[in-house]
Amino acid sequence: MDHARLARETVDTLAPYLKELMDRQIPDPEAPLNKIEAFRLWRLIYPKIALRSGVIQAAKKIIEENSAGNRAALTHQLTQVYRTNEHIALEVMEIIRSHPRQEEEPTPQSRADYFFQPTSPGKEFSAEQVSCQVCGTKDETLRLVSYPYVVSLIIVTFRRVFQGVYCGKHANRYYFLAVFITMTIGWLGIPFGFLFTPLTLSSLLTVDKKLRPANAKLLLEIAKSRLETDERNAAAVYLKESLWLEDSEQARSLAKKLLPELGPAAQPSFTFQLTSLLFNFLTVWIMGFLIGLVDGVISLPLETGSENVSILVMVFSYLPLILLLFFGSYMAAHLSGETAQRVQLDSKWSGRIFTITLSLGVVYAIFTGKFLAINQMGSHLDPQNFLDSLFYYGGMIFNGGWQLILQIFVGKAPTYLLFLIFVLLGGVLFLWNLLDHITQSVQWQHSLDEITGSMAQESGTLAVLTTALLVLIFSLVFGTVFFLTS
Ligand SMILES: [Zn+2]
């Protein structure tokens, strides 16, 4: 598709009416056909372009002066929008191609047809049209997203941003991409790369949290529009998601209209809660284990090799670890927040205990994975039969963490000191991310209980305590076995 040409045609259609369109004035049914068409186009593209300040700036310039230069600037901006939003480009093309440029006298009926779904004045955007700008998905995972990243080329440093409405899948993808780009080539610039990289990384850690109120509003608007079209179950799904992001008066008043759909939800059984929590713990543990394993494999040649490794190589060898800690804590937090929702965790304290259990587990798992990688590759022991290797690897999986910690503190392994510091910082990152998501889920359950007026019979505390106790007993038993046999 020729996106530039499509953008030029769009700009030609929009230019005479831009002021009214920006003011969101709906044309009256007697308005000329071109104006109605411009309105229809604007309504289609507005949800996307409203998030790009470049497009809005260019549109404002045309209102000031409808010159060829200003129109070219807007065309350029719109081309980008169409390139990244293929489905919008297709819809725009359909509108433009189906109505040739020449003035024709329309019949009153065909004019009315243009308003396939009338928008009420004063609404900021037509919520029912908001969709993922990459794939066009419309579901409750939709989010306004703004992920900054840094690109450096030795003496120049660029700061860019992935911005727009994305579905859950694509938001994750662009988040990882932003972190990956920033961490690998962001800091390779003098002097701004060093300055902007940590700033960008810290804003990548907090940006989702900052956008929660805006996203709560977005999902609430979609919920309202779904209720208007009588899709009550869909409206309830959007409302619940909005409520997780932020509890507001608006959300509660809409919730009152959706009471039958909202609940009260069936109380999960203790067995379900316990298995969900244990499974969550196991998944996060394996995540940590893999982080340690991968880091061990990558950095092994440096740690066992020569003593005079340059600082730059050292720093480079830790990049994968930092990346993995970043991603791991992000994924673990999302996963555990969802688990907390599923088991209907309803007490702050049980949320905190679960968070601490997970964080301690993940730190230990990283040590274990690292130990396994080191000993697997520089293997001195060669297990003879299946039973031997079962004991050998089994022992390592449960005691590897302790062995590595002992090596660092008792043995002579100063190279691991930096590793230790990174893992502990990573543990703090996990703790912080997990606490945020789990607390959010606990508060959400609380609000939902209040709204639906259901009595919180069981807060999930018992299941959390049992999980923590099982994990503790398990590690104590295996820890003792290790210290007795070594
Ligand atoms: Zn998508």
PDB file of N, CA and C and ligand atoms in Angstrom, residues 132-137 166-171, ligand 1:
ATOM      1  N   CYS A 132      -5.736  -2.033  19.432  1.00  0.00           N
ATOM      2  CA  CYS A 132      -4.267  -2.114  19.378  1.00  0.00           C
ATOM      3  C   CYS A 132      -3.784  -1.554  18.050  1.00  0.00           C
ATOM      4  N   GLN A 133      -2.777  -0.674  18.102  1.00  0.00           N
ATOM      5  CA  GLN A 133      -2.361  -0.018  16.864  1.00  0.00           C
ATOM      6  C   GLN A 133      -1.488  -0.905  15.995  1.00  0.00           C
ATOM      7  N   VAL A 134      -1.112  -2.056  16.515  1.00  0.00           N
ATOM      8  CA  VAL A 134      -0.349  -2.981  15.681  1.00  0.00           C
ATOM      9  C   VAL A 134      -1.267  -4.020  15.045  1.00  0.00           C
ATOM     10  N   CYS A 135      -2.110  -4.666  15.879  1.00  0.00           N
ATOM     11  CA  CYS A 135      -2.886  -5.784  15.351  1.00  0.00           C
ATOM     12  C   CYS A 135      -4.386  -5.514  15.316  1.00  0.00           C
ATOM     13  N   GLY A 136      -4.833  -4.407  15.917  1.00  0.00           N
ATOM     14  CA  GLY A 136      -6.254  -4.092  15.874  1.00  0.00           C
ATOM     15  C   GLY A 136      -7.110  -4.813  16.904  1.00  0.00           C
ATOM     16  N   THR A 137      -6.467  -5.551  17.813  1.00  0.00           N
ATOM     17  CA  THR A 137      -7.212  -6.267  18.858  1.00  0.00           C
ATOM     18  C   THR A 137      -7.996  -5.285  19.732  1.00  0.00           C
ATOM     19  N   TYR A 166      -1.708  -0.156  22.784  1.00  0.00           N
ATOM     20  CA  TYR A 166      -1.275  -1.503  22.437  1.00  0.00           C
ATOM     21  C   TYR A 166      -2.083  -2.525  23.227  1.00  0.00           C
ATOM     22  N   CYS A 167      -2.257  -3.720  22.630  1.00  0.00           N
ATOM     23  CA  CYS A 167      -2.835  -4.822  23.391  1.00  0.00           C
ATOM     24  C   CYS A 167      -1.753  -5.360  24.326  1.00  0.00           C
ATOM     25  N   GLY A 168      -2.148  -6.254  25.251  1.00  0.00           N
ATOM     26  CA  GLY A 168      -1.195  -6.769  26.230  1.00  0.00           C
ATOM     27  C   GLY A 168       0.038  -7.358  25.584  1.00  0.00           C
ATOM     28  N   LYS A 169      -0.179  -8.164  24.549  1.00  0.00           N
ATOM     29  CA  LYS A 169       0.923  -8.840  23.883  1.00  0.00           C
ATOM     30  C   LYS A 169       1.915  -7.836  23.283  1.00  0.00           C
ATOM     31  N   HIS A 170       1.379  -6.853  22.569  1.00  0.00           N
ATOM     32  CA  HIS A 170       2.269  -5.902  21.920  1.00  0.00           C
ATOM     33  C   HIS A 170       2.874  -4.892  22.898  1.00  0.00           C
ATOM     34  N   ALA A 171       2.148  -4.580  23.977  1.00  0.00           N
ATOM     35  CA  ALA A 171       2.727  -3.711  25.003  1.00  0.00           C
ATOM     36  C   ALA A 171       3.957  -4.393  25.588  1.00  0.00           C
TER      37      ALA A 171
HETATM   38 ZN    ZN B   1      -1.704  -6.033  19.367  1.00  0.00          ZN
END
